[in-house]
Coordinates of C-alpha atoms in Angstrom, one line a residue:
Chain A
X279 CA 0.0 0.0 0.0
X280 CA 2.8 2.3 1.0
X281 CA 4.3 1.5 -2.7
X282 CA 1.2 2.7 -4.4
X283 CA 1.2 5.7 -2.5
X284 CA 4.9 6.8 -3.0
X285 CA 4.6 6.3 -6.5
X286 CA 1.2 8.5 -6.5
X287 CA 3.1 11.2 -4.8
X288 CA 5.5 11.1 -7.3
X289 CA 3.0 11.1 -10.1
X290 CA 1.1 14.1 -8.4
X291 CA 4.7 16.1 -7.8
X292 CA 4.8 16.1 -11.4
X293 CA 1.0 17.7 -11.7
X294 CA 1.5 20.2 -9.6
X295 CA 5.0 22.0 -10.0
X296 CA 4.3 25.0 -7.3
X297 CA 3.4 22.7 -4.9
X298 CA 6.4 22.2 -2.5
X299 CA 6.8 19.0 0.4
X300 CA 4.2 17.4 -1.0
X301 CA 3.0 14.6 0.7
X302 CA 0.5 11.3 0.2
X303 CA -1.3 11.3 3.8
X304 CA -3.6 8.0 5.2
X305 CA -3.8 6.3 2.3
X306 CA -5.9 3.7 2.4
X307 CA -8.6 1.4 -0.2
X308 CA -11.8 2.0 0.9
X309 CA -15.2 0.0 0.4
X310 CA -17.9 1.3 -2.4
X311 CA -17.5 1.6 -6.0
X312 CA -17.6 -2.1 -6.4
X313 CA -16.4 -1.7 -10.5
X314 CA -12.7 0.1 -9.3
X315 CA -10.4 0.2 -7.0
X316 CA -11.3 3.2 -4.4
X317 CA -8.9 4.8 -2.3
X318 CA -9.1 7.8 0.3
X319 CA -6.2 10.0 0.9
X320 CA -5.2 13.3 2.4
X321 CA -3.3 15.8 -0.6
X322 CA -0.6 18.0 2.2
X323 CA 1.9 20.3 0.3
X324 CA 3.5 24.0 1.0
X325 CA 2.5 26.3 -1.6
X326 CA 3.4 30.6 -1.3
X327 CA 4.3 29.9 2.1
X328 CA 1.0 28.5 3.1
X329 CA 0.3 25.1 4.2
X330 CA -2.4 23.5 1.9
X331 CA -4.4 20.2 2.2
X332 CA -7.3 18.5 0.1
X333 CA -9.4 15.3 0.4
X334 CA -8.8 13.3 -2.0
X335 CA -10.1 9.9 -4.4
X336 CA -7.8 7.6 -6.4
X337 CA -10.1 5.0 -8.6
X338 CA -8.2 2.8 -10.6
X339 CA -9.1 0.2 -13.0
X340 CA -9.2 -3.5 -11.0
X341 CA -7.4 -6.2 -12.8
X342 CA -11.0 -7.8 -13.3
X343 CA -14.6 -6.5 -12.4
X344 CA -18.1 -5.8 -12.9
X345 CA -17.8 -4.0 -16.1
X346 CA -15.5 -2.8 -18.5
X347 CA -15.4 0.9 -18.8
X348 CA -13.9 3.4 -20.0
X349 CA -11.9 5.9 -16.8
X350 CA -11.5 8.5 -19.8
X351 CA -15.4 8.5 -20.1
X352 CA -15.7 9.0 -16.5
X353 CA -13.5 11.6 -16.3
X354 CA -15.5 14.1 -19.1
X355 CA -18.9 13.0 -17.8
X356 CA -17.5 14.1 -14.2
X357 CA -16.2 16.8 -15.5
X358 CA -19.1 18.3 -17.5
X359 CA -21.4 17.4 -14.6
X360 CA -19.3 19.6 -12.6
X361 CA -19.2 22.4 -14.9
X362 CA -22.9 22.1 -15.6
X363 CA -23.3 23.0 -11.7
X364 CA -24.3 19.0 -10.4
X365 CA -23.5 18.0 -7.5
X366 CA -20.9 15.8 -8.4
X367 CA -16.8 15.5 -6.8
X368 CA -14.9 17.8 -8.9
X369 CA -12.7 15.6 -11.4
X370 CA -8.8 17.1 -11.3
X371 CA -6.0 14.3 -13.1
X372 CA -6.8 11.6 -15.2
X373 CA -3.8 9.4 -16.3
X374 CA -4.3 7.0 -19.0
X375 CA -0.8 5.5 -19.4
X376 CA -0.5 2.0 -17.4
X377 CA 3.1 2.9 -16.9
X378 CA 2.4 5.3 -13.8
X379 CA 0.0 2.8 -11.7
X380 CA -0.3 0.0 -13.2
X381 CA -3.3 0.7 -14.8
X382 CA -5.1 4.0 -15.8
X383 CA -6.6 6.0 -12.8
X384 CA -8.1 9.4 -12.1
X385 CA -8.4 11.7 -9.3
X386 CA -10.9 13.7 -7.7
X387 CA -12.4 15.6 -4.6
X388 CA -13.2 13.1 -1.7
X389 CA -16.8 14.4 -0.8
X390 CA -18.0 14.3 2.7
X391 CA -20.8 12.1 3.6
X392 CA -22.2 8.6 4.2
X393 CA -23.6 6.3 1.7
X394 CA -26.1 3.0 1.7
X395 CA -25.4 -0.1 0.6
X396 CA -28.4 -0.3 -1.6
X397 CA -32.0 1.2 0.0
X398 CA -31.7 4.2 2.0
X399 CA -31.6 2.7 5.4
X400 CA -34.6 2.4 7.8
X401 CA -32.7 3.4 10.6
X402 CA -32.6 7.0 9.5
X403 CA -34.7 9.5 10.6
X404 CA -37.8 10.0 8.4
X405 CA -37.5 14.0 8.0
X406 CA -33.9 12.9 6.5
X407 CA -35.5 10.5 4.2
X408 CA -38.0 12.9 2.8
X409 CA -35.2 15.4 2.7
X410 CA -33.4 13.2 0.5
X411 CA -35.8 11.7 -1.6
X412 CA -36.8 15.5 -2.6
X413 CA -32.7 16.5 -3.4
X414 CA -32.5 12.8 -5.3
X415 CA -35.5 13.7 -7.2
X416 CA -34.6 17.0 -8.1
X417 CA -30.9 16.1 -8.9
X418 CA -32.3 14.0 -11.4
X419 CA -34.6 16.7 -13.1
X420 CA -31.6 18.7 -13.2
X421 CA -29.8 16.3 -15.2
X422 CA -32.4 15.3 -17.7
X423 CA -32.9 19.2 -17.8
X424 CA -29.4 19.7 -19.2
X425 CA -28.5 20.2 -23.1
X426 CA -25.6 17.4 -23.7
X427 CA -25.0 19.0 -26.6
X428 CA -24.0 22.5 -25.4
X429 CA -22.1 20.7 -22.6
X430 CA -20.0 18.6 -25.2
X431 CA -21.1 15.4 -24.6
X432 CA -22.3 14.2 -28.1
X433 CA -19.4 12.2 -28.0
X434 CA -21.2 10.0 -25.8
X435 CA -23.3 8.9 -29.2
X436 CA -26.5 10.1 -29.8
X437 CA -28.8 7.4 -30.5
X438 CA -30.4 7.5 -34.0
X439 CA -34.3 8.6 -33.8
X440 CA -36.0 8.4 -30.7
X441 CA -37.0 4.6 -31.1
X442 CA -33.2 4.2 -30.4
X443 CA -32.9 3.8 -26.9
X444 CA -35.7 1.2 -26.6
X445 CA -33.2 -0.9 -29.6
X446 CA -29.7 0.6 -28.0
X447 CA -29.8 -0.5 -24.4
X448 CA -31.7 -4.1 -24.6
X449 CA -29.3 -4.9 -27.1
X450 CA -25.8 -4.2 -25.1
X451 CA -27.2 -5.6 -22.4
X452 CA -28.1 -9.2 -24.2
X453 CA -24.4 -9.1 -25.8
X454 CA -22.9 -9.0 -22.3
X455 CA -25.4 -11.3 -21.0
X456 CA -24.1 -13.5 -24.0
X457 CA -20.8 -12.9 -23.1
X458 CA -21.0 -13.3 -19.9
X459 CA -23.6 -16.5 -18.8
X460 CA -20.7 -19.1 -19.1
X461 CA -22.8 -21.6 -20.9
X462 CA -25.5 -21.2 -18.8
X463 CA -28.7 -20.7 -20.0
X464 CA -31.2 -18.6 -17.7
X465 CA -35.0 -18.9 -19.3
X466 CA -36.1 -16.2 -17.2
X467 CA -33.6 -13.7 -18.1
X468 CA -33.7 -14.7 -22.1
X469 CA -37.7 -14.4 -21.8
X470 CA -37.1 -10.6 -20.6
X471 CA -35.0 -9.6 -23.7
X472 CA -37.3 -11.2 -26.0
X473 CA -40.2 -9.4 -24.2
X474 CA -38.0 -6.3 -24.5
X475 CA -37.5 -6.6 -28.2
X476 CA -40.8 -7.4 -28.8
X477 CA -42.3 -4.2 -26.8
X478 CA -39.7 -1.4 -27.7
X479 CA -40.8 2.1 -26.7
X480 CA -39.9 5.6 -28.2
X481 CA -38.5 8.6 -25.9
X482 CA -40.1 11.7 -26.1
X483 CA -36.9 13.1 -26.1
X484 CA -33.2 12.6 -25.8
X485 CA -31.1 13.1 -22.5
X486 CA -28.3 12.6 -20.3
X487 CA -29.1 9.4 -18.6
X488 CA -26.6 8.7 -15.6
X489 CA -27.0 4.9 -16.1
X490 CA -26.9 4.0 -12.0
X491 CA -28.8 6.5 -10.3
X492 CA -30.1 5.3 -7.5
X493 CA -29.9 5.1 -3.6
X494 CA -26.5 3.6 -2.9
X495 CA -25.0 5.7 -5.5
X496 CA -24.6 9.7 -3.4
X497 CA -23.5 11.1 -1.1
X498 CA -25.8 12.6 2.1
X499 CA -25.6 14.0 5.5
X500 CA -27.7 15.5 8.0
X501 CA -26.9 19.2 7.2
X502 CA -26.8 19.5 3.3
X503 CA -29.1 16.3 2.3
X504 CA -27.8 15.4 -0.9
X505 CA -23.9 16.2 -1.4
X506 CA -22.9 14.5 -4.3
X507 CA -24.2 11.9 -7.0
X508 CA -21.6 8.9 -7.3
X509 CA -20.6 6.0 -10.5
X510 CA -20.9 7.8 -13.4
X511 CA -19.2 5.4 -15.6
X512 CA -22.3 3.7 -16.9
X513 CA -23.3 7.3 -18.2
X514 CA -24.8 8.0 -21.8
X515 CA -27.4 9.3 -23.8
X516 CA -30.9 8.1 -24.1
X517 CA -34.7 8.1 -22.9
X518 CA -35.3 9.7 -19.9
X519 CA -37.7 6.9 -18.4
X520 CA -34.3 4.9 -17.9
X521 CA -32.9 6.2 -14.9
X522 CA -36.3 6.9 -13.2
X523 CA -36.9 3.1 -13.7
X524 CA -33.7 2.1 -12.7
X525 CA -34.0 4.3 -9.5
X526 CA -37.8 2.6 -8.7
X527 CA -37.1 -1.0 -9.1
X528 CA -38.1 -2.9 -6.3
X529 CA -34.3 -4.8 -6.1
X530 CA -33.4 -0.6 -5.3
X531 CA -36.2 -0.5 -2.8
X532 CA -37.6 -1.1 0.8
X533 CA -40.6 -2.3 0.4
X534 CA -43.2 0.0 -0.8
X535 CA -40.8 2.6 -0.6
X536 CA -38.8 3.6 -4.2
X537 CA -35.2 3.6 -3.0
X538 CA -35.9 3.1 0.5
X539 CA -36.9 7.0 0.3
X540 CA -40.7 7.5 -1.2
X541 CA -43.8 5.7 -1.8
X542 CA -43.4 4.4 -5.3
X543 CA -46.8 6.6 -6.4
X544 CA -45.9 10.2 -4.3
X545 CA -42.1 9.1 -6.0
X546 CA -43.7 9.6 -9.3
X547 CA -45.6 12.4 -8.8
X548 CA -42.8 14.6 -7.2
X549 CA -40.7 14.1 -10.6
X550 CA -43.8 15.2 -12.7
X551 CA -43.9 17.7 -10.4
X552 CA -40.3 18.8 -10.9
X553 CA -39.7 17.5 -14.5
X554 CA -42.9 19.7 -15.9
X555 CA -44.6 16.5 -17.7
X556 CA -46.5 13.4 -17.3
X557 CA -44.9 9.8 -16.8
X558 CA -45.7 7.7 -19.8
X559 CA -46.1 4.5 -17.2
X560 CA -45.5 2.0 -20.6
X561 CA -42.1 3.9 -20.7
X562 CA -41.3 3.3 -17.4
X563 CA -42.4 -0.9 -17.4
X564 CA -40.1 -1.0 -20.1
X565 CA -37.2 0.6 -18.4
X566 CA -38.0 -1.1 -15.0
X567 CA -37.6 -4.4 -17.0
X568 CA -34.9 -3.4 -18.7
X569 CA -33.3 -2.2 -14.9
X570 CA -34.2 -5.7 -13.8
X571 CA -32.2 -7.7 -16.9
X572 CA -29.5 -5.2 -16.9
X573 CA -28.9 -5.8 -13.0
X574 CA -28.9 -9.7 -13.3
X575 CA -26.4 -9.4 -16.5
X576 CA -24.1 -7.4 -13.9
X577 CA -24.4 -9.8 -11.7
X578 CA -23.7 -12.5 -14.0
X579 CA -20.5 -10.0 -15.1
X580 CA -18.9 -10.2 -12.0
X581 CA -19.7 -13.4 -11.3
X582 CA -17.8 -14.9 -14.4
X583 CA -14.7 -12.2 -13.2
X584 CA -14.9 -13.7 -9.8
X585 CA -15.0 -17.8 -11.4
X586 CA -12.7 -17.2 -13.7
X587 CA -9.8 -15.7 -11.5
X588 CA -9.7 -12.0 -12.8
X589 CA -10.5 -10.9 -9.1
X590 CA -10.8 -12.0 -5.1
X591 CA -13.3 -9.2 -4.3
X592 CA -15.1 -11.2 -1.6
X593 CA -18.3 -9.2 -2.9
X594 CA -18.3 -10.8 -5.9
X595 CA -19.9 -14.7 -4.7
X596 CA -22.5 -12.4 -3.3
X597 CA -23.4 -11.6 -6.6
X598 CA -25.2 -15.2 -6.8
X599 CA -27.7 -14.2 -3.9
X600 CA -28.8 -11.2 -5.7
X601 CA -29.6 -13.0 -8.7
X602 CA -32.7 -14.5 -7.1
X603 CA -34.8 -11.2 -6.1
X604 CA -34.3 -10.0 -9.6
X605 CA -35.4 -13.1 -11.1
X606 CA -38.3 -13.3 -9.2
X607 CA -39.3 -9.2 -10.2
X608 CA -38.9 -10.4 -13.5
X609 CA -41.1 -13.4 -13.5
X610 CA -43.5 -11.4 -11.7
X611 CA -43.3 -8.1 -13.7
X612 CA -43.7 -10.3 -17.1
X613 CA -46.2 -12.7 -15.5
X614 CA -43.9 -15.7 -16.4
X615 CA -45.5 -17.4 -13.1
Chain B
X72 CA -18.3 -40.2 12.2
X73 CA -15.4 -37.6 12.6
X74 CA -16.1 -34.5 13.9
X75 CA -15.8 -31.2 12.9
X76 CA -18.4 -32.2 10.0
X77 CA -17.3 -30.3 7.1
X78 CA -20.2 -27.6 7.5
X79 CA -19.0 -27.1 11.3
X80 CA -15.2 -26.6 10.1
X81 CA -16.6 -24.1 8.1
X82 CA -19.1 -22.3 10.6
X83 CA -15.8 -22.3 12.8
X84 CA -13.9 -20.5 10.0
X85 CA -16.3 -17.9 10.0
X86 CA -16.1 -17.0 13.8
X87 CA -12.5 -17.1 13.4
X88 CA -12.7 -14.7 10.7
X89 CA -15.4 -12.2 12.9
X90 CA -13.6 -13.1 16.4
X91 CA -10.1 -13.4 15.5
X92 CA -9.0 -11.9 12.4
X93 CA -11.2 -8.8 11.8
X94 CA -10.4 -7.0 14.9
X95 CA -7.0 -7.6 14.3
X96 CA -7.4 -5.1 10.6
X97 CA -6.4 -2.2 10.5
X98 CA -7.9 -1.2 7.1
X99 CA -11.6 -0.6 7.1
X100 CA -11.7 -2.2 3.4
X101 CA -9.9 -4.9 4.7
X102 CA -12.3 -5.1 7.7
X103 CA -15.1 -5.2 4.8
X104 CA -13.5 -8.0 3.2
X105 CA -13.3 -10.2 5.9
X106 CA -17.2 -9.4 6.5
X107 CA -18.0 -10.6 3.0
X108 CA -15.5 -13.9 3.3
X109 CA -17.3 -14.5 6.2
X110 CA -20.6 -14.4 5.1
X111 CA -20.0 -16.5 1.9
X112 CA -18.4 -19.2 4.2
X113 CA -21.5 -18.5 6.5
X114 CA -23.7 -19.6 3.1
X115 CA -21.3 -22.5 1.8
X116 CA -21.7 -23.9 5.2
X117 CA -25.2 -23.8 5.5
X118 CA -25.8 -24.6 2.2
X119 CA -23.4 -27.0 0.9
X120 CA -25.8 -30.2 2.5
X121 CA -28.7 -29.3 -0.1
X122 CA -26.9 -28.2 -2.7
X123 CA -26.8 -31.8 -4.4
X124 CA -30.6 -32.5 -3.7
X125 CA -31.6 -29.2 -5.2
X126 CA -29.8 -29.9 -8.6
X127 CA -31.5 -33.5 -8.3
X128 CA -34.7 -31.9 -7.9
X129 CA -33.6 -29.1 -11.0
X130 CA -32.8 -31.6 -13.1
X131 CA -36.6 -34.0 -12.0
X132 CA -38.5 -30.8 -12.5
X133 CA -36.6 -29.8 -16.3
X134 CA -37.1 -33.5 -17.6
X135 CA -40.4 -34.2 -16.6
X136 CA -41.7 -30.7 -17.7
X137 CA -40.6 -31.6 -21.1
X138 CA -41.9 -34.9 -20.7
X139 CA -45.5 -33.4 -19.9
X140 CA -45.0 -31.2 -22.8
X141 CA -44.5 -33.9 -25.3
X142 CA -47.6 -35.9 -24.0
X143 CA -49.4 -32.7 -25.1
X144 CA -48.3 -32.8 -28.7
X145 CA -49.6 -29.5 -29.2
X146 CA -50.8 -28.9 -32.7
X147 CA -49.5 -25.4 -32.1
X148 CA -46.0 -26.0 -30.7
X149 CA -45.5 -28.7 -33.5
X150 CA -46.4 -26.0 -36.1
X151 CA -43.4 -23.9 -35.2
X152 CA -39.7 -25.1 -36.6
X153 CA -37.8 -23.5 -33.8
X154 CA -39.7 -25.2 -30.8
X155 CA -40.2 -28.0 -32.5
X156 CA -36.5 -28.7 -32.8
X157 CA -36.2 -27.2 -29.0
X158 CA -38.4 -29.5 -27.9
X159 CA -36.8 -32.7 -29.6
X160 CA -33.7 -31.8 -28.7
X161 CA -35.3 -31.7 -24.6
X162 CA -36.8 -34.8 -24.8
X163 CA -33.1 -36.3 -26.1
X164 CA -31.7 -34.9 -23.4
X165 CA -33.9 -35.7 -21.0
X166 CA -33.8 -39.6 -21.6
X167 CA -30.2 -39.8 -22.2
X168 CA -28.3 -41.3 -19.2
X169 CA -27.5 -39.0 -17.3
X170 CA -29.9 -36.5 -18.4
X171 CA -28.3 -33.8 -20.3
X172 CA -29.0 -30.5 -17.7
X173 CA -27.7 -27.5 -20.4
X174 CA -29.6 -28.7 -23.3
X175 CA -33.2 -29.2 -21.3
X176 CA -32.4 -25.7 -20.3
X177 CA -31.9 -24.4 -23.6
X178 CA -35.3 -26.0 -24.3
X179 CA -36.9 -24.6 -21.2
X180 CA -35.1 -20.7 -22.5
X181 CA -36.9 -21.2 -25.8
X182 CA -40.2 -22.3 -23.8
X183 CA -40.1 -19.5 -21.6
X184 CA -39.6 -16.9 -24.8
X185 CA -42.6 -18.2 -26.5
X186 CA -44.6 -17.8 -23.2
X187 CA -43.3 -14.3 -22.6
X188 CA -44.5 -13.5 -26.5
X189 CA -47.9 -15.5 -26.2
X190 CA -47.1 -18.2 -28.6
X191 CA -47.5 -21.0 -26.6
X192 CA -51.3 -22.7 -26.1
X193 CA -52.6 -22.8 -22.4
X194 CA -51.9 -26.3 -21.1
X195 CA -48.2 -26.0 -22.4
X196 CA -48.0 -22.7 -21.3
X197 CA -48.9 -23.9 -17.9
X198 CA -46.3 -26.5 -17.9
X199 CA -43.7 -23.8 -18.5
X200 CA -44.5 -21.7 -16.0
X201 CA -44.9 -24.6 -13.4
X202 CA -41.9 -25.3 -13.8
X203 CA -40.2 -21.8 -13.6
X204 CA -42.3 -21.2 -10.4
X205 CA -41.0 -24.4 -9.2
X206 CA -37.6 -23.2 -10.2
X207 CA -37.9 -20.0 -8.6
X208 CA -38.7 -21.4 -5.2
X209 CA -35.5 -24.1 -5.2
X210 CA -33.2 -20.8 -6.3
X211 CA -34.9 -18.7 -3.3
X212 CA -34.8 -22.1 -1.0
X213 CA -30.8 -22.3 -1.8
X214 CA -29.8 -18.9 -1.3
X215 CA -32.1 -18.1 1.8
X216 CA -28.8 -18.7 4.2
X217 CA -26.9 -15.8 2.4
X218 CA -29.9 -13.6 2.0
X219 CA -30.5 -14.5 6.4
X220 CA -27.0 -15.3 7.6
X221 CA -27.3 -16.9 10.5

């Protein structure tokens, strides 16, 4: 651990030539952020005479993982995000050549805050929870609100027409569940694409679609609420039912509670609310489906990295467990049973 | 019969892992870790006995829902090339010695997308999703240690 943070000193001397004694302070990996490495460390360094310090978050590609993705995409999306005003942690090095770490990394702002594992938890209080629920709502208004465009993200491919999406996402998602099922077959999971391609659904309109949004995924205390949206390397663009199904499957949930924060219906209506339209519910079916297959393929993603030696994340075996809630949403959401 | 059973070697692991070893990290991710090795050995151990009677009842419940399904000769399933061929390759597979688990589940996917899409008539749609019910409930029954560690 020490070696990995003498050589990030080193690399971060190099960024920042003013800076003078600087030094790498508690480093140490940290849990969250189950797709890269994650690691917390104190930035201390002497700079016009005054003594400076910053949090500060290392991710690094693992050697194997949930998904492959792209730190570079990360990066932007972090950094237009910040420059569009969302609370997201400020983005400041990205470092593409495997020579410096091993294997590409970035650096940003270490937030403050706490985090769930999945639902927002029980065991906090309920004005926090309605606190919450009304920042995670409006964060994601915010975003869907923003012209990718004018922020120069059409590089994250704009899909072609508005039936695209709907075509787009069921599609990646069956090549990596083909990819990924190790000769396994899983009728449930199959039956949900086919339903998918059979039922496809057109946006009303493009958007920036954050790709995880959901409890588990920010940043919140007791003061500010909301301090900062999380995993935004499954970003891209498409139909803005997508997140707000991902974010109101039941496997994100407590039970009649969207995210462990809202009743599913007063959930819906706050977005209308704060989005200025009307939920097209087929939409949204679709994209909780689609939440549902895309979750298990994860699962099934780390679960062949895990099998297959590419990592010893002890998380990754748990990945097995989870498969059966989604199943069972599925069978029940497509009336398989 | 020697003692520690294999399951009670590996409930012991796991309070040496919680008792022992975790208060003895330092690192908090480390400390993470050890709670997830733990659980997993938690599940292994308390599912490891039923594991081999749960694919025994997987593989009774694929073969004889293909069985039933053949009985039915549906006019309907018979019409269509692709389950046709499905479901002769499922009834192969599920009177070869040993039965052949992978291909009656490639039957059983191509089932279960016809059901999904409405092509299947009622009595063999009912056998399909009797069996995925079934199914269900045996994946729910084997991971119900790891979703309640004891």
């Amino acid at each position: 651990m020490s070696a990995l943070a003498d050589k990030l000193a080193g690399y971060l001397n190099g960024k920042m030539p003013d800076a003078a004694g600087l030094r790498v302070a508690g480093f140490k990996r940290i849990a969250g952020g189950s797709s890269r490495e994650t690691y917390a460390f104190d930035l201390e360094w002497s700079e016009a005479g005054a003594h400076r310090a910053r949090p500060l978050i290392m991710r690094r590609d693992p050697t194997g993982g949930l998904l492959v993705s792209s730190r570079e995409r990360e990066f932007k999306v972090l950094e237009a995000m910040n420059r569009a005003g969302l609370k997201v942690p400020p983005p400041l090095f990205l470092e593409l050549d495997p020579a410096i770490l091993e294997r590409p990394f970035f650096i940003m702002e270490r937030a403050p805050g706490r985090t769930s594992a999945g639902a927002f938890p029980a065991t906090e209080p309920v004005s926090l929870r309605d606190r919450i629920a009304h920042d995670f709502i409006v964060g994601l208004a915010r975003l869907q609100a923003l012209d990718h465009r004018a922020l120069g993200l059409g590089w994250l491919g704009e899909p072609a027409g508005l039936d695209g999406p709907a075509r787009l996402q069921p599609a990646h998602w069956r090549d990596v569940y083909e990819r990924d099922r190790m000769n396994e077959r899983h009728p449930i999971l199959e039956a949900a694409f086919a339903w998918l391609d059979a039922n496809p659904v057109a946006a009303d309109r493009i958007v920036i679609v954050h790709g995880d949004y959901r409890s588990g995924n920010y940043l919140y205390d007791d003061d500010h609420g909301i301090i900062a949206m999380l995993d935004w390397e499954m970003c891209h663009l498409g139909d803005p039912m997508e997140d707000l199904g991902w974010a109101t499957m039941m496997f994100w949930g407590r039970e009649e509670l969207a995210g462990g924060l809202m009743e599913r219906e007063a959930f819906y209506r706050l977005y209308e609310r704060m989005c200025g339209c009307t939920i097209d519910r087929r939409r949204l079916f679709f994209y909780q489906v689609l939440g549902n297959a895309k979750m298990a393929v994860i699962c099934l993603t780390g679960i062949r990295d895990y099998v297959e030696g590419r990592t010893s994340d002890a998380v990754m075996p748990l990945l097995e467990i989870l498969l059966s809630p989604l199943l069972d949403d599925l069978a029940n959401q497509l009336k398989l049973i | 019969m020697l003692r520690p059973a294999l399951s009670e070697i590996l409930f012991g692991i796991q309070r040496t892992i919680i008792e022992t070893l975790a208060p003895e990290l330092s690192s908090p991710y480390a400390q993470s870790q050890a709670g997830s090795v733990a659980m997993m050995v938690g599940f292994v151990a308390a599912s490891m006995a039923s594991e081999p009677a749960l694919a025994a009842a997987e593989v009774k419940g694929l073969a004889s829902t293909i069985r039933a399904i053949h009985k039915l000769r549906d006019p309907a399933l018979l019409a269509d090339p692709q389950l046709k061929a499905a479901l002769r390759a499922a009834r192969r597979a599920a009177t070869s010695r040993p039965p052949d688990r992978r291909a009656m589940e490639a039957a059983i996917a191509e089932l279960a997308k016809a059901l999904v899409l409405g092509r299947l008539s009622d009595p063999v749609a009912k056998e399909v999703r009797g069996y995925l019910r079934a199914n269900l409930e045996r994946i729910r029954s084997f991971v119900a240690p790891g979703l309640f560690p004891r």
